[in-house]
Amino acid sequence: MNFYIMTLFPEMIEQGARNSVLGRALANGILSLEAVNIRDYTKDKHGKADDYPYGGGAGMLMQAQPVYDCWRAIEEKIKEKCGKKAGEKTRVIYLTPQGKAFHQEMAGELAKEENIIFLCGHYEGIDERALEEIVTDCVSIGDYVLTGGELPALVMVDAIARLVPGVLNNGDSAGEETFFNDLLEYPQYSRPEQWNGKNVPEVLLSGNHKKIREWRLAQSEIKTKRLRPDLYEKYALRKKLTEKLVKRNKALYADMSECLSRGRGELLYAGEDGAVLWDKKADVYMLAAFDEGSAEKIVDQIPSGISGGQFILHEEWLLPPMERRFRVKEKMMCQRAVYNRGVSLPRSKEIAIRQLDVSWLSVVLAHYHLGSEEYVKERLAAGAVFGAFAEGKLAGFMGEHIEGSLGMMEVFAEYRRRGIAAELESYMINLHLSRGYLPYGDVIVGNEASLKLQKKLGLKVSKEMYYWAVV
Ligand code: ADE
């Protein structure tokens, strides 16, 4: 990922980014950061980049011409480096106390960009005409006024960079932390076991990972309730719905309860009569209507302005109101398989399973036909697809779909009947168990081979059917 920072004070940026995690990611090439001096682009013979505001008023304004030319030079550079086509614009973030408030979710979204340009104002601001020409987003880091955009830009770079794969040492550490799932982080302890008369909580020394996870969750809940009642309220609503869904039908609603407990979905509606969740990352809507009479109302909770997308309809009676509101292009009837047992499945030593990277794209595409090239590429890049290797050769693969279900399974014809599918699924189930998930997948109705495999591995398959609908 490449950051470009337009500023009158490049040293401020360079000094701020050279150490610790950012410094390391810059040194090993996972990130690049360039502080570009706006003053280098002024056409003024004295090197001036600011002037008095028309109409009077205090202070100086940064002029339009150097800001605009500086931006053009960066865009040219990006075009050369990344092969951008004409018209494709990089996001340009103007740091201003008048902007939209920066938050963790925005950091996550921006971490997916290949290039970001930050524009730091100084003095009283920037000539509006330059802003109109180049800025795509106005962002504030808080309700206070700083002397310039350099510190806010560094704050944003830091928060975004640590979400870029490979920047933090431990791939998990960006997941389970403050603001994950609307909870604050649990307390942490390091050596020695006793310090200043205080002991490390005993459960953390027990080696029992299930107990440790439960203790941490309970601590997070206590801390959030005390320090951030606003966040806790959101969390409690999600928790209540998760419990309700599990109680009603654990298998059928596993996608919704897992979406909530993995901290992913946005809750659009939760009531006695049903719920609507939007998995923003996957752009999938999940609908549940607990009785036929509320189906219409549940469909009405889908925001107006939505004209297409993927929907999981957990009850058949949701179909008529969906078909009245949208043109349903495709629907697929499925049953849900869940692995309830909580204990890891045994694995054979003969079949090695490894994560596949994007270099396997053409091989995976040649065998998997339920997703577009773009989708498969995204899944590979996310590290969500795993290959089984027999005698050193790829024999099949399985993955985690973008909304969290297990699937994308394919065993190549010449390797079938050797237990490779069971190995792949056992591996994926164990992986999800190690993350504290309830492993689940969709079985397309009529896929007898898959049903047989689910039963063999001890998964529970829902009697109830649900629909994947594309509108
Ligand atoms: N520039 C000055 N103050 C700022 C703030 N609070 N956020 C973003 N940019 C700023």
Coordinates of N, CA and C and ligand atoms in Angstrom, one line a residue, residues 94-99 121 139-150 152-153, ligand 1:
Y94 N -8.7 15.0 2.6 CA -8.3 16.4 3.2 C -8.6 16.3 4.7
L95 N -7.5 16.6 5.5 CA -7.7 16.6 6.9 C -8.2 17.9 7.4
T96 N -9.3 17.9 8.0 CA -9.9 19.1 8.5 C -10.9 18.9 9.6
P97 N -10.9 19.8 10.6 CA -11.8 19.5 11.7 C -13.3 19.5 11.3
Q98 N -13.5 20.0 10.1 CA -14.9 20.0 9.6 C -15.3 18.7 8.9
G99 N -14.4 17.7 8.8 CA -14.7 16.5 8.1 C -15.5 15.5 8.9
G121 N -3.7 20.6 5.3 CA -3.8 22.1 5.3 C -2.9 22.7 6.4
V139 N -11.9 14.5 6.3 CA -11.9 13.7 7.5 C -11.3 14.5 8.7
S140 N -12.0 14.3 9.9 CA -11.5 14.9 11.1 C -11.1 13.8 12.1
I141 N -10.0 14.1 12.8 CA -9.7 13.0 13.8 C -10.3 13.4 15.2
G142 N -11.0 14.4 15.3 CA -11.7 14.7 16.6 C -12.1 16.1 16.7
D143 N -13.0 16.4 17.7 CA -13.5 17.8 17.8 C -12.6 18.7 18.5
Y144 N -11.5 19.0 17.9 CA -10.5 20.0 18.4 C -9.8 20.5 17.2
V145 N -9.1 21.7 17.4 CA -8.5 22.2 16.2 C -7.0 22.2 16.4
L146 N -6.3 21.6 15.4 CA -4.8 21.5 15.5 C -4.2 22.5 14.5
T147 N -2.9 22.7 14.6 CA -2.3 23.8 13.7 C -2.2 23.3 12.3
G148 N -2.4 22.0 12.0 CA -2.3 21.6 10.6 C -2.7 20.2 10.5
G149 N -2.7 19.7 9.3 CA -3.2 18.3 9.0 C -2.1 17.2 9.1
E150 N -0.9 17.6 9.5 CA 0.2 16.6 9.5 C 0.0 15.6 10.6
P152 N -2.9 14.7 12.2 CA -4.0 13.9 11.8 C -3.7 12.9 10.7
A153 N -2.9 13.3 9.7 CA -2.5 12.4 8.6 C -1.7 11.2 9.2
Ligands
ADE1 N1 -6.6 19.9 11.1 C1 -6.7 20.6 12.2 N2 -7.4 20.1 13.1 C2 -7.8 18.9 12.6 C3 -8.6 17.8 13.2 N3 -9.1 17.8 14.4 N4 -8.8 16.7 12.4 C4 -8.3 16.7 11.1 N5 -7.6 17.7 10.6 C5 -7.3 18.8 11.3

